Each structure stands twice: as structure tokens, then as C-alpha cells.
Short mmCIF file of N, CA and C in Angstrom, two decimals:
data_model
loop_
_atom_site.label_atom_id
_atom_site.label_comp_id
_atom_site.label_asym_id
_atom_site.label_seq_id
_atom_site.Cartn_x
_atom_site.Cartn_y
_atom_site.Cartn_z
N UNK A 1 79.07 61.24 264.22
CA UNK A 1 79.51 61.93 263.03
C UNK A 1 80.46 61.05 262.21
N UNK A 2 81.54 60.36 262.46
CA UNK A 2 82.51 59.50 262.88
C UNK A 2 81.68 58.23 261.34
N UNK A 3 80.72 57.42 262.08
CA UNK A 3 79.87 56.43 261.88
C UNK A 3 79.11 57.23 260.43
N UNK A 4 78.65 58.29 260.50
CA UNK A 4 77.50 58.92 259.35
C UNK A 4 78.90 58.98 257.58
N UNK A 5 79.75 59.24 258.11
CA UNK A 5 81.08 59.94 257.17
C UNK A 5 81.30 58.53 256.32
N UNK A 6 81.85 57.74 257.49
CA UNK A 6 82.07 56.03 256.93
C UNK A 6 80.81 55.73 256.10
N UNK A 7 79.54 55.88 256.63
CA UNK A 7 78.55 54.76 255.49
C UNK A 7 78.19 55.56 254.52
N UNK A 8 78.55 57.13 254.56
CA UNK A 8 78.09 58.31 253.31
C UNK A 8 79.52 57.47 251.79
N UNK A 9 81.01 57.33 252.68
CA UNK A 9 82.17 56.89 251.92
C UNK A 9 81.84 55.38 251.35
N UNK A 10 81.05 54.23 252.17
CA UNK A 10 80.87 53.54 252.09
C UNK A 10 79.87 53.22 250.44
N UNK A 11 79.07 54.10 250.85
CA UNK A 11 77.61 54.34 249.85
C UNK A 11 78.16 54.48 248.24
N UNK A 12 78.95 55.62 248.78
CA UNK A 12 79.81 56.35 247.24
C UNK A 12 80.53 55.03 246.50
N UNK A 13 81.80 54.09 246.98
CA UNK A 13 82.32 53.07 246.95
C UNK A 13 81.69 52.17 245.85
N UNK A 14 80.95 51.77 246.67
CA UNK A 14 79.52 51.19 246.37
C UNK A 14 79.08 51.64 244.82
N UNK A 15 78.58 52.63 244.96
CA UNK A 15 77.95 53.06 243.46
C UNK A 15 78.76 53.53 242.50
N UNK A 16 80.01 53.63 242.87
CA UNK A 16 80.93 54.25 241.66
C UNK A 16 81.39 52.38 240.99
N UNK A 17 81.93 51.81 242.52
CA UNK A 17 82.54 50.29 241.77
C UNK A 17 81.14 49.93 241.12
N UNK A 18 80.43 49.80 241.45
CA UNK A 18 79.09 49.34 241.24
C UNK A 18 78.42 49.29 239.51
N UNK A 19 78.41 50.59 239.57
CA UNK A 19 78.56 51.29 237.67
C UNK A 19 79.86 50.77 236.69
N UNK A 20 80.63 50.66 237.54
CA UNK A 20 81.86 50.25 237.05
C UNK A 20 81.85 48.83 236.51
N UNK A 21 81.72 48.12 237.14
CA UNK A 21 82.24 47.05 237.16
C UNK A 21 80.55 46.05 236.22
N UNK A 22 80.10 46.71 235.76
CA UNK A 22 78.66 45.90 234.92
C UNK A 22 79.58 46.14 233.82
N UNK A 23 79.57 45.02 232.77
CA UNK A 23 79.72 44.83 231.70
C UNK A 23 78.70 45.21 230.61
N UNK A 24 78.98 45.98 229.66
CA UNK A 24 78.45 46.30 228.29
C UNK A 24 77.85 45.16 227.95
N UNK A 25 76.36 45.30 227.33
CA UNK A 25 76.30 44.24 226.53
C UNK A 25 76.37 44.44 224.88
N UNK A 26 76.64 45.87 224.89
CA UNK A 26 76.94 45.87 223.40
C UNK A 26 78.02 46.73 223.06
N UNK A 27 78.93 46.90 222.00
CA UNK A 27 79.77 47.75 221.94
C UNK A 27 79.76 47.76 220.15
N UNK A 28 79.50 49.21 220.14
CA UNK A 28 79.22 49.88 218.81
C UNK A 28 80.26 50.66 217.89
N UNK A 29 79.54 51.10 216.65
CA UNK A 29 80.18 51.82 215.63
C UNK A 29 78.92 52.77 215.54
N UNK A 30 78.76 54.31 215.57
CA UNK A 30 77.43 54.90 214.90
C UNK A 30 78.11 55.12 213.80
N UNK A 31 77.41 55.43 212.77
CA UNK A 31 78.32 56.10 211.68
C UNK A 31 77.15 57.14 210.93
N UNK A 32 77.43 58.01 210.20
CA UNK A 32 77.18 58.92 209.46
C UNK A 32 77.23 58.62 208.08
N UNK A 33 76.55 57.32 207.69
CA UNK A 33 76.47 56.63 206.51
C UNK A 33 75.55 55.11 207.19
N UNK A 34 74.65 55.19 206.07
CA UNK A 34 73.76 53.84 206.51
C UNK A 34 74.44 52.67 206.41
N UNK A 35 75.58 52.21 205.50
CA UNK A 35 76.64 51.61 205.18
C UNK A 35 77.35 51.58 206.06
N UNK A 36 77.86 52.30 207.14
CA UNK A 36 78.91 52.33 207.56
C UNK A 36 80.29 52.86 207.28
N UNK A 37 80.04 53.01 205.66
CA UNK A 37 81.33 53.49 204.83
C UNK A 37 82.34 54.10 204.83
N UNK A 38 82.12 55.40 206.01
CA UNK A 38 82.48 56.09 206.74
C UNK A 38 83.63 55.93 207.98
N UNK A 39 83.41 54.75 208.11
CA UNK A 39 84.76 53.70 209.41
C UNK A 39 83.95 54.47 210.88
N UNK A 40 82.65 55.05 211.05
CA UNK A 40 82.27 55.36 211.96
C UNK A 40 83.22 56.73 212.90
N UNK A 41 82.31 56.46 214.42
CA UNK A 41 83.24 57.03 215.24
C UNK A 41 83.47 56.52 216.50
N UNK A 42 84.17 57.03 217.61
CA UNK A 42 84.68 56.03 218.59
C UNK A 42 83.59 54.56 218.83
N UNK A 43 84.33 53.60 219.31
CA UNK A 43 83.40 52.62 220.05
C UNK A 43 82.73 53.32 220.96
N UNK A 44 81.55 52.63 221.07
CA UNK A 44 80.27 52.95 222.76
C UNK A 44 80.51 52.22 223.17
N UNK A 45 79.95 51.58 224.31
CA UNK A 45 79.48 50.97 224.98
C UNK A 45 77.75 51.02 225.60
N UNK A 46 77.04 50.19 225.87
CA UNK A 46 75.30 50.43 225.81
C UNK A 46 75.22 49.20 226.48
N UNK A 47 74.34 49.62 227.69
CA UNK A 47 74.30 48.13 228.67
C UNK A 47 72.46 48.39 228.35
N UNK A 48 72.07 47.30 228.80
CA UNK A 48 70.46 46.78 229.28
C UNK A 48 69.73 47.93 229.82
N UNK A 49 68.42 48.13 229.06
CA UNK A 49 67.42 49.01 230.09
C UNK A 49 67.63 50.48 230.02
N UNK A 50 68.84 51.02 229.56
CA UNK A 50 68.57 52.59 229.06
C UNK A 50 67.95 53.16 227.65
N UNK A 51 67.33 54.05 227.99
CA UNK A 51 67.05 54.40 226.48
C UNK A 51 67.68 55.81 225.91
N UNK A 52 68.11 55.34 224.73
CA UNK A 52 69.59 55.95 224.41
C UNK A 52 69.16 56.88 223.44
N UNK A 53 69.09 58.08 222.92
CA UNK A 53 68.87 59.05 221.88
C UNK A 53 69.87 58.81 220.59
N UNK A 54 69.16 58.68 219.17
CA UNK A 54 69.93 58.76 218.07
C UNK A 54 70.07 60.49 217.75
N UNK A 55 71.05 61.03 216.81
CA UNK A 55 70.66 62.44 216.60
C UNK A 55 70.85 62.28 214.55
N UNK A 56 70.55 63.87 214.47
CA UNK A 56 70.18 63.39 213.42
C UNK A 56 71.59 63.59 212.09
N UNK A 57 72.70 63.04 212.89
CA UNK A 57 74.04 62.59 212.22
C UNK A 57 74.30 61.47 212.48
N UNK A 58 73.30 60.86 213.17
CA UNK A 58 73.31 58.97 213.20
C UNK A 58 72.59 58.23 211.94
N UNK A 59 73.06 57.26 211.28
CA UNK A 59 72.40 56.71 209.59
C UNK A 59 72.90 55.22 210.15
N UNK A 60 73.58 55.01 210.23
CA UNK A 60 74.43 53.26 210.88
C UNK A 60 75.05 53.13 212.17
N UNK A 61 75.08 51.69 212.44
CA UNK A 61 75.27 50.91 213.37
C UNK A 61 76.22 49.86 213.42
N UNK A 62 77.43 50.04 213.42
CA UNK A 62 78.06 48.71 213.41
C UNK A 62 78.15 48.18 214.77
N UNK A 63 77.96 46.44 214.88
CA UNK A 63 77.75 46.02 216.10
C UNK A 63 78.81 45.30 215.91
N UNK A 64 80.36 45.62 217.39
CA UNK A 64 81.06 45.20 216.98
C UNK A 64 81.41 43.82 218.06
N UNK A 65 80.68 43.68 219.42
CA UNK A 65 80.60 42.93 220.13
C UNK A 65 79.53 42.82 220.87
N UNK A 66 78.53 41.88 221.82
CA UNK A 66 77.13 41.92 222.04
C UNK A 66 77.00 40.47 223.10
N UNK A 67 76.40 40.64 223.80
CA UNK A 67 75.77 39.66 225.03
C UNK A 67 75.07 39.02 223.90
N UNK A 68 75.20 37.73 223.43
CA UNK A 68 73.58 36.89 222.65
C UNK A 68 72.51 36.77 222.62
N UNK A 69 72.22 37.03 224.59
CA UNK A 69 71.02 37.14 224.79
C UNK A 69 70.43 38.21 224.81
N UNK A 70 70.97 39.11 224.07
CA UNK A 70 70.55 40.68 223.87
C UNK A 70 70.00 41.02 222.46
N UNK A 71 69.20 42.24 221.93
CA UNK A 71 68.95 42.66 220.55
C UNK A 71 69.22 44.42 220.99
N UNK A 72 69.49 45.14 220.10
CA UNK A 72 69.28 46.77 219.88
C UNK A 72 67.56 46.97 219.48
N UNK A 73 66.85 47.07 219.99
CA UNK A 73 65.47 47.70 218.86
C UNK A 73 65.45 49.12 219.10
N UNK A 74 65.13 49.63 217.72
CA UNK A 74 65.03 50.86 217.30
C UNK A 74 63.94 51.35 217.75
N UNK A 75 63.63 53.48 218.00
CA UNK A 75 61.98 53.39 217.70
C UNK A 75 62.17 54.82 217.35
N UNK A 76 61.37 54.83 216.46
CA UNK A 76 60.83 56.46 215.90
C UNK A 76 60.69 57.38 216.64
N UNK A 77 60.28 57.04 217.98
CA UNK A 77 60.28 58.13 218.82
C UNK A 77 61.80 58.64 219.86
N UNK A 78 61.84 59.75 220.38
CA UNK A 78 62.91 59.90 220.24
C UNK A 78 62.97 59.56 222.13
N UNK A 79 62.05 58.86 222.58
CA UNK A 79 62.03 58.30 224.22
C UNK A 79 61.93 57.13 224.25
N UNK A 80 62.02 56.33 222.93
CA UNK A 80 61.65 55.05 222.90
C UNK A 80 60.51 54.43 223.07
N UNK A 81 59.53 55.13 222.42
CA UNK A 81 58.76 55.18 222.37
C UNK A 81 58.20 54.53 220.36
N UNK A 82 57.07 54.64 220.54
CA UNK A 82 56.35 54.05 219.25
C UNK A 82 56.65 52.75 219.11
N UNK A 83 56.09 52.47 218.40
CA UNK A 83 56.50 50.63 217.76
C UNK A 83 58.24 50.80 217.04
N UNK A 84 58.42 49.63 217.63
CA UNK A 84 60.08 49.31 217.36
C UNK A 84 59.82 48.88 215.64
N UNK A 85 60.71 49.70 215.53
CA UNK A 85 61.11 50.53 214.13
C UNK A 85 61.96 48.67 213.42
N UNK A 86 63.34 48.59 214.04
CA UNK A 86 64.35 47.77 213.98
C UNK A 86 64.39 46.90 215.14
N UNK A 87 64.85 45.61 214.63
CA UNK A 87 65.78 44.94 215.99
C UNK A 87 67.05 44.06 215.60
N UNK A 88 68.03 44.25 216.00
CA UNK A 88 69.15 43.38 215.10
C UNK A 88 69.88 43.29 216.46
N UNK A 89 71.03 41.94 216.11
CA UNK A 89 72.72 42.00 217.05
C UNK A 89 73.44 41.41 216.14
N UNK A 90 73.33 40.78 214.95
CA UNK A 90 74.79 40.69 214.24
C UNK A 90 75.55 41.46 213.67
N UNK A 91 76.80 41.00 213.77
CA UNK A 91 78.39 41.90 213.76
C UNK A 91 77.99 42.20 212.20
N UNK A 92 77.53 43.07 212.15
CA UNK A 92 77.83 44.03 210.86
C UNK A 92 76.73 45.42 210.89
N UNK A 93 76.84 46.00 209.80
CA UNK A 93 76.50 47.21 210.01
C UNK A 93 74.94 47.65 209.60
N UNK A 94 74.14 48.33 210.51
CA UNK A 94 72.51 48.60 210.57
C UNK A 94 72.31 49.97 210.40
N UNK A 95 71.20 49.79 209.58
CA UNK A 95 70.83 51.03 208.95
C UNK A 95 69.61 52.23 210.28
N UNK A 96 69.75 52.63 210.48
CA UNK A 96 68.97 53.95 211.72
C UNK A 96 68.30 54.32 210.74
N UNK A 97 67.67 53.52 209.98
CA UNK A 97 66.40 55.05 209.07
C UNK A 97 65.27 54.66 209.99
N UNK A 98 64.59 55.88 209.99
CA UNK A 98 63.39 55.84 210.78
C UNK A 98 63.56 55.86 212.03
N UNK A 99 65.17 56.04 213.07
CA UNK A 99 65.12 55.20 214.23
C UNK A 99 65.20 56.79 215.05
N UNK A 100 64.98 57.44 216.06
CA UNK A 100 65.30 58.37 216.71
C UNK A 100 65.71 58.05 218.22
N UNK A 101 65.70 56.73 218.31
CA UNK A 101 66.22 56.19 219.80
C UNK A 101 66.44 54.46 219.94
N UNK A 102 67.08 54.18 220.88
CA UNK A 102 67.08 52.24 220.90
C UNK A 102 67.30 52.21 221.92
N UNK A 103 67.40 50.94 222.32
CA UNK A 103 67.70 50.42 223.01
C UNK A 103 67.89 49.03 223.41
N UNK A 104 68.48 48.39 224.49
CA UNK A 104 69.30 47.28 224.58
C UNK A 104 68.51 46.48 225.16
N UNK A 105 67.68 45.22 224.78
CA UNK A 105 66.75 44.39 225.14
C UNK A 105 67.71 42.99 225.26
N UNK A 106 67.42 42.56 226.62
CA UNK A 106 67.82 41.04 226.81
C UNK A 106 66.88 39.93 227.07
#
């Protein structure tokens, strides 16, 4: 019982530092203006390989830091799905028309 407790604590450890400790490869602005004009709202953070839902009070993107070897592509569908709409990573601000989801390609 002793032995099962330790590698259940062990496991947890594991996957909490684990999540933790991966670095962002992008860190954002959404904003509620295709411009940005708006000064956005909090920073995100968006690592590799999830696919992330836009809603429909998302219009911009400011990209305010980014892995190089990374892009955002957009897609109309809202699973990331359809042909990629957008793909950008420079530090300034991207327009979400057409986009209902992205995600973080390296």
C-alpha cells in the first residue's frame, strides 16, 4: 500500500512539474479590434500542438513574444480544421477575420 501511495505521489509530481515547467512558445494580445486599438486583454500564453478556439469577440492578435521556429495558423473551422485561413509570428498585431480557431505550428 506503502509502495502504490509513493508512485500514485510520484506520478502527480511528475505531471503537474511537468506542465509546468514547458515554456510558451507564444505569448499574446487577443483584442476586440482587428487593429488592436483596443490595448487588448490579458497576455496568454499558447504552447505547440493544441488547438485553441477563437470566439466571436476575438478580431486581433498581437504577438508579443514567440519561439522563431514557430507560426500561429488560423482556420475557419472552429477544431482547426479547413484550410489555414492565416499564418503569421511577427511582433505586431493580426487580423482573426475568417479565423474560428489556431494554432501553434513549429
Amino acid at each position: 500500500m506503502l509502495i502504490s501511495n509513493i508512485f500514485t505521489t510520484v506520478l502527480t509530481a511528475c505531471a503537474v512539474l511537468g506542465s509546468t515547467a514547458a515554456a510558451a512558445d507564444f505569448k499574446v494580445k487577443k483584442s476586440g479590434k482587428t487593429n488592436c486599438s483596443d490595448g487588448g486583454g490579458p497576455t496568454r500564453e499558447y504552447s505547440r500542438g493544441n488547438c485553441n478556439p477563437l470566439y466571436s469577440t476575438d478580431h486581433g492578435m498581437r504577438v508579443l513574444e514567440h519561439n522563431t521556429a514557430c507560426k500561429i495558423r488560423c482556420y475557419p473551422g472552429g477544431n482547426c480544421d479547413g484550410g489555414v485561413k492565416r499564418a503569421f509570428s511577427s511582433h505586431q498585431c493580426h487580423s482573426l477575420e475568417g479565423c474560428w480557431s489556431f494554432r501553434v505550428e513549429c
